[in-house]
């Protein structure tokens, strides 16, 4: 059945689920009111998970792990598994459009600097008049404000929740709080809120099509260079593990 957990293949010890159509699988669960945690796995997250048992366990427990990064797709191809890349931002946008056609499917945007989630929500209201935005909340919360936010989520019970807190914070936060809205689809969307709000731009198609989106992100955010060192390390591990068989 569409709602069952799909087949997976390991990437450095964490699973990637093998589907031709991730959005249809999630819509099926949304319609059945089956809660899900969606992890958008890239090379950087896979490397973090190797040294972070808590993050690794969260990824393994997620109902859906998609191949968000080109490195993950190339790793799978080295193992004989041909799978198309599924960028998390594109999956999120597809779900937003579908949510606009469903009854009783309120959406919540959480994360980013003050004003970002609200602006992103307003952009989507303009694009999809039928979409129901349950609310927005920025990611810079005091402990007191977070308690109020938790109660707000419990009261609103949104069905589609986008969490943009960055890796691994967003994955940890979702795992800790998904019980608040057990019928919701929770997705860690990283910097997608900034892109939707118009604060940052996504890499041009040429970069995306040639597995160079990481290079464009480095151009936009040069301070990320230390984190980007995970990419060559991941590539080396992929090659080494391939020749161990």
Short mmCIF file of C-alpha atoms in Angstrom, two decimals:
data_model
loop_
_atom_site.label_atom_id
_atom_site.label_comp_id
_atom_site.label_asym_id
_atom_site.label_seq_id
_atom_site.Cartn_x
_atom_site.Cartn_y
_atom_site.Cartn_z
CA UNK A 1 0.00 0.00 0.00
CA UNK A 2 1.07 3.59 -0.64
CA UNK A 3 0.97 4.40 3.06
CA UNK A 4 3.40 1.65 4.09
CA UNK A 5 7.06 2.45 4.70
CA UNK A 6 8.85 2.09 1.36
CA UNK A 7 11.95 0.06 0.56
CA UNK A 8 15.19 1.72 1.58
CA UNK A 9 18.92 1.51 0.87
CA UNK A 10 21.66 2.50 3.35
CA UNK A 11 23.90 5.52 2.80
CA UNK A 12 26.69 5.59 5.41
CA UNK A 13 24.43 3.77 7.84
CA UNK A 14 21.24 5.81 7.37
CA UNK A 15 18.39 4.89 5.00
CA UNK A 16 17.21 6.51 1.81
CA UNK A 17 13.75 5.40 0.74
CA UNK A 18 13.40 4.29 -2.86
CA UNK A 19 10.34 5.75 -4.56
CA UNK A 20 9.55 7.14 -7.99
CA UNK A 21 7.04 9.65 -6.59
CA UNK A 22 7.62 10.91 -3.06
CA UNK A 23 4.87 13.52 -3.16
CA UNK A 24 2.14 11.01 -4.05
CA UNK A 25 3.24 8.76 -1.19
CA UNK A 26 3.02 11.68 1.23
CA UNK A 27 -0.32 12.89 -0.10
CA UNK A 28 -1.68 9.39 0.46
CA UNK A 29 -0.57 9.55 4.08
CA UNK A 30 -1.91 13.08 4.43
CA UNK A 31 -5.33 11.96 3.24
CA UNK A 32 -5.24 9.01 5.63
CA UNK A 33 -4.18 11.30 8.50
CA UNK A 34 -1.01 9.28 9.04
CA UNK A 35 1.67 11.42 10.65
CA UNK A 36 5.12 11.45 9.07
CA UNK A 37 8.57 12.90 9.58
CA UNK A 38 10.31 13.65 6.27
CA UNK A 39 14.11 13.94 6.28
CA UNK A 40 15.82 15.58 3.29
CA UNK A 41 19.16 13.78 3.29
CA UNK A 42 22.27 15.25 1.72
CA UNK A 43 25.97 14.43 2.05
CA UNK A 44 26.51 16.94 4.86
CA UNK A 45 23.71 15.46 6.97
CA UNK A 46 24.87 11.90 6.32
CA UNK A 47 28.35 12.86 7.55
CA UNK A 48 26.90 14.55 10.63
CA UNK A 49 24.88 11.44 11.39
CA UNK A 50 28.03 9.31 11.42
CA UNK A 51 29.27 11.25 14.43
CA UNK A 52 25.92 12.00 16.03
CA UNK A 53 24.07 8.87 17.23
CA UNK A 54 20.96 10.87 18.14
CA UNK A 55 20.66 12.35 14.65
CA UNK A 56 21.37 8.95 13.11
CA UNK A 57 18.56 7.34 15.10
CA UNK A 58 16.13 10.12 14.16
CA UNK A 59 16.89 9.63 10.46
CA UNK A 60 16.47 5.86 10.76
CA UNK A 61 13.13 6.35 12.53
CA UNK A 62 11.70 8.82 10.00
CA UNK A 63 8.83 7.60 7.86
CA UNK A 64 10.44 9.06 4.74
CA UNK A 65 14.05 9.93 3.88
CA UNK A 66 14.50 11.48 0.45
CA UNK A 67 17.71 11.91 -1.62
CA UNK A 68 17.96 15.70 -1.38
CA UNK A 69 21.65 16.00 -2.28
CA UNK A 70 23.53 15.10 -5.47
CA UNK A 71 26.16 13.31 -3.38
CA UNK A 72 23.54 10.92 -2.03
CA UNK A 73 22.27 10.17 -5.55
CA UNK A 74 25.80 9.53 -6.82
CA UNK A 75 26.49 7.26 -3.82
CA UNK A 76 23.40 5.21 -4.66
CA UNK A 77 24.44 4.95 -8.31
CA UNK A 78 27.83 3.58 -7.26
CA UNK A 79 25.83 0.88 -5.46
CA UNK A 80 23.75 0.14 -8.56
CA UNK A 81 20.67 2.03 -7.41
CA UNK A 82 19.55 4.64 -9.93
CA UNK A 83 17.39 7.20 -8.18
CA UNK A 84 16.55 10.74 -9.23
CA UNK A 85 17.40 13.55 -6.87
CA UNK A 86 14.43 14.95 -4.95
CA UNK A 87 15.28 18.44 -3.62
CA UNK A 88 13.44 19.09 -0.39
CA UNK A 89 12.35 22.55 -1.51
CA UNK A 90 10.69 21.09 -4.62
CA UNK A 91 8.91 18.39 -2.62
CA UNK A 92 7.69 21.03 -0.17
CA UNK A 93 6.38 23.21 -3.00
CA UNK A 94 4.55 20.27 -4.57
CA UNK A 95 2.91 19.49 -1.22
CA UNK A 96 1.90 23.13 -0.78
CA UNK A 97 0.14 23.11 -4.15
CA UNK A 98 -1.58 19.85 -3.28
CA UNK A 99 -2.59 21.21 0.13
CA UNK A 100 -4.37 24.07 -1.61
CA UNK A 101 -6.65 21.52 -3.26
CA UNK A 102 -7.40 19.50 -0.13
CA UNK A 103 -10.05 20.27 2.46
CA UNK A 104 -8.92 20.76 6.04
CA UNK A 105 -5.20 20.82 5.33
CA UNK A 106 -3.83 23.84 7.21
CA UNK A 107 -0.13 24.61 6.77
CA UNK A 108 2.33 26.04 9.30
CA UNK A 109 5.69 27.75 8.62
CA UNK A 110 8.24 27.66 11.45
CA UNK A 111 11.81 28.95 11.40
CA UNK A 112 14.07 31.63 10.02
CA UNK A 113 14.70 35.12 11.32
CA UNK A 114 11.79 37.26 12.54
CA UNK A 115 9.47 38.07 9.63
CA UNK A 116 10.82 35.42 7.25
CA UNK A 117 8.21 32.71 7.86
CA UNK A 118 5.42 35.30 7.70
CA UNK A 119 6.69 36.69 4.39
CA UNK A 120 7.06 33.18 2.97
CA UNK A 121 3.47 32.41 3.95
CA UNK A 122 2.22 35.60 2.31
CA UNK A 123 4.07 34.69 -0.90
CA UNK A 124 2.36 31.32 -0.99
CA UNK A 125 -1.03 32.83 -0.25
CA UNK A 126 -0.52 34.90 -3.39
CA UNK A 127 0.49 31.89 -5.45
CA UNK A 128 -2.18 29.50 -4.17
CA UNK A 129 -5.33 31.35 -3.10
CA UNK A 130 -6.88 28.14 -1.76
CA UNK A 131 -4.07 27.26 0.62
CA UNK A 132 -4.95 27.46 4.31
CA UNK A 133 -2.11 28.97 6.35
CA UNK A 134 -2.66 28.02 9.98
CA UNK A 135 0.12 30.29 11.21
CA UNK A 136 3.79 31.23 11.20
CA UNK A 137 6.54 31.49 13.79
CA UNK A 138 10.14 32.61 13.53
CA UNK A 139 12.90 30.41 14.92
CA UNK A 140 14.40 32.77 17.51
CA UNK A 141 12.34 31.86 20.56
CA UNK A 142 12.99 32.36 24.24
CA UNK A 143 12.10 29.37 26.46
CA UNK A 144 8.91 31.14 27.50
CA UNK A 145 7.93 31.97 23.93
CA UNK A 146 8.64 28.38 22.85
CA UNK A 147 6.23 27.08 25.47
CA UNK A 148 3.55 29.38 24.06
CA UNK A 149 4.36 28.23 20.55
CA UNK A 150 4.06 24.57 21.55
CA UNK A 151 0.60 25.26 22.94
CA UNK A 152 -0.31 27.09 19.72
CA UNK A 153 0.63 24.05 17.64
CA UNK A 154 -1.43 21.79 19.91
CA UNK A 155 -4.44 24.09 19.53
CA UNK A 156 -4.17 24.63 15.77
CA UNK A 157 -3.30 21.06 14.74
CA UNK A 158 -1.87 21.96 11.31
CA UNK A 159 -1.56 19.06 8.88
CA UNK A 160 1.57 20.18 7.02
CA UNK A 161 4.41 21.71 9.04
CA UNK A 162 7.57 23.15 7.48
CA UNK A 163 10.46 23.53 9.94
CA UNK A 164 13.38 25.67 8.79
CA UNK A 165 15.89 25.62 11.65
CA UNK A 166 18.90 24.18 9.82
CA UNK A 167 20.53 20.78 10.19
CA UNK A 168 20.55 19.06 12.64
CA UNK A 169 18.48 21.37 14.84
CA UNK A 170 15.31 21.02 12.76
CA UNK A 171 15.48 17.21 12.76
CA UNK A 172 16.01 17.12 16.53
CA UNK A 173 13.16 19.59 17.08
CA UNK A 174 10.73 17.64 14.93
CA UNK A 175 11.57 14.35 16.61
CA UNK A 176 11.02 15.92 20.03
CA UNK A 177 7.76 17.69 19.19
CA UNK A 178 5.96 15.72 16.47
CA UNK A 179 3.68 14.19 19.09
CA UNK A 180 2.01 17.61 19.38
CA UNK A 181 0.38 17.12 15.96
CA UNK A 182 0.36 13.36 15.41
CA UNK A 183 -1.55 13.51 12.12
CA UNK A 184 0.77 16.05 10.51
CA UNK A 185 3.47 15.75 7.87
CA UNK A 186 6.59 17.37 9.34
CA UNK A 187 9.39 18.38 6.96
CA UNK A 188 12.75 19.97 7.73
CA UNK A 189 13.18 22.52 4.95
CA UNK A 190 16.45 24.22 5.92
CA UNK A 191 16.83 27.54 4.11
CA UNK A 192 13.72 27.15 1.95
CA UNK A 193 11.86 29.77 3.99
CA UNK A 194 14.54 32.35 3.08
CA UNK A 195 14.19 31.47 -0.60
CA UNK A 196 10.39 31.64 -0.54
CA UNK A 197 10.57 34.97 1.27
CA UNK A 198 12.91 36.35 -1.39
CA UNK A 199 15.86 36.86 0.97
CA UNK A 200 18.03 34.33 -0.84
CA UNK A 201 17.89 32.87 -4.32
CA UNK A 202 18.09 29.26 -5.33
CA UNK A 203 20.91 28.10 -7.58
CA UNK A 204 20.19 28.54 -11.32
CA UNK A 205 19.03 25.44 -13.18
CA UNK A 206 22.47 24.83 -14.76
CA UNK A 207 24.08 24.47 -11.34
CA UNK A 208 21.29 22.16 -10.14
CA UNK A 209 21.38 20.01 -13.26
CA UNK A 210 25.14 19.57 -13.02
CA UNK A 211 25.29 18.67 -9.32
CA UNK A 212 26.83 22.04 -8.41
CA UNK A 213 24.15 23.57 -6.22
CA UNK A 214 26.57 23.31 -3.31
CA UNK A 215 28.98 25.62 -5.16
CA UNK A 216 26.32 28.27 -5.59
CA UNK A 217 25.43 28.04 -1.91
CA UNK A 218 29.10 28.51 -1.04
CA UNK A 219 29.19 31.60 -3.28
CA UNK A 220 26.15 32.99 -1.44
CA UNK A 221 27.39 31.99 2.02
CA UNK A 222 31.22 31.78 2.03
CA UNK A 223 31.18 31.26 5.79
CA UNK A 224 29.86 27.73 5.07
CA UNK A 225 33.23 26.55 3.73
CA UNK A 226 34.06 24.59 6.86
CA UNK A 227 30.76 22.71 6.65
CA UNK A 228 31.32 22.12 2.92
CA UNK A 229 34.44 20.11 3.80
CA UNK A 230 32.01 17.28 4.53
CA UNK A 231 31.40 16.92 0.77
CA UNK A 232 34.87 15.64 -0.27
CA UNK A 233 34.95 13.47 2.86
CA UNK A 234 31.59 11.98 1.87
CA UNK A 235 32.80 11.38 -1.71
CA UNK A 236 35.91 9.59 -0.44
CA UNK A 237 33.85 7.36 1.86
CA UNK A 238 31.48 6.57 -1.01
CA UNK A 239 34.34 5.42 -3.25
CA UNK A 240 36.08 3.44 -0.49
CA UNK A 241 32.89 1.67 0.54
CA UNK A 242 32.11 0.89 -3.09
CA UNK A 243 35.40 -0.97 -3.51
CA UNK A 244 34.96 -2.91 -0.30
CA UNK A 245 32.40 -5.15 -2.00
#
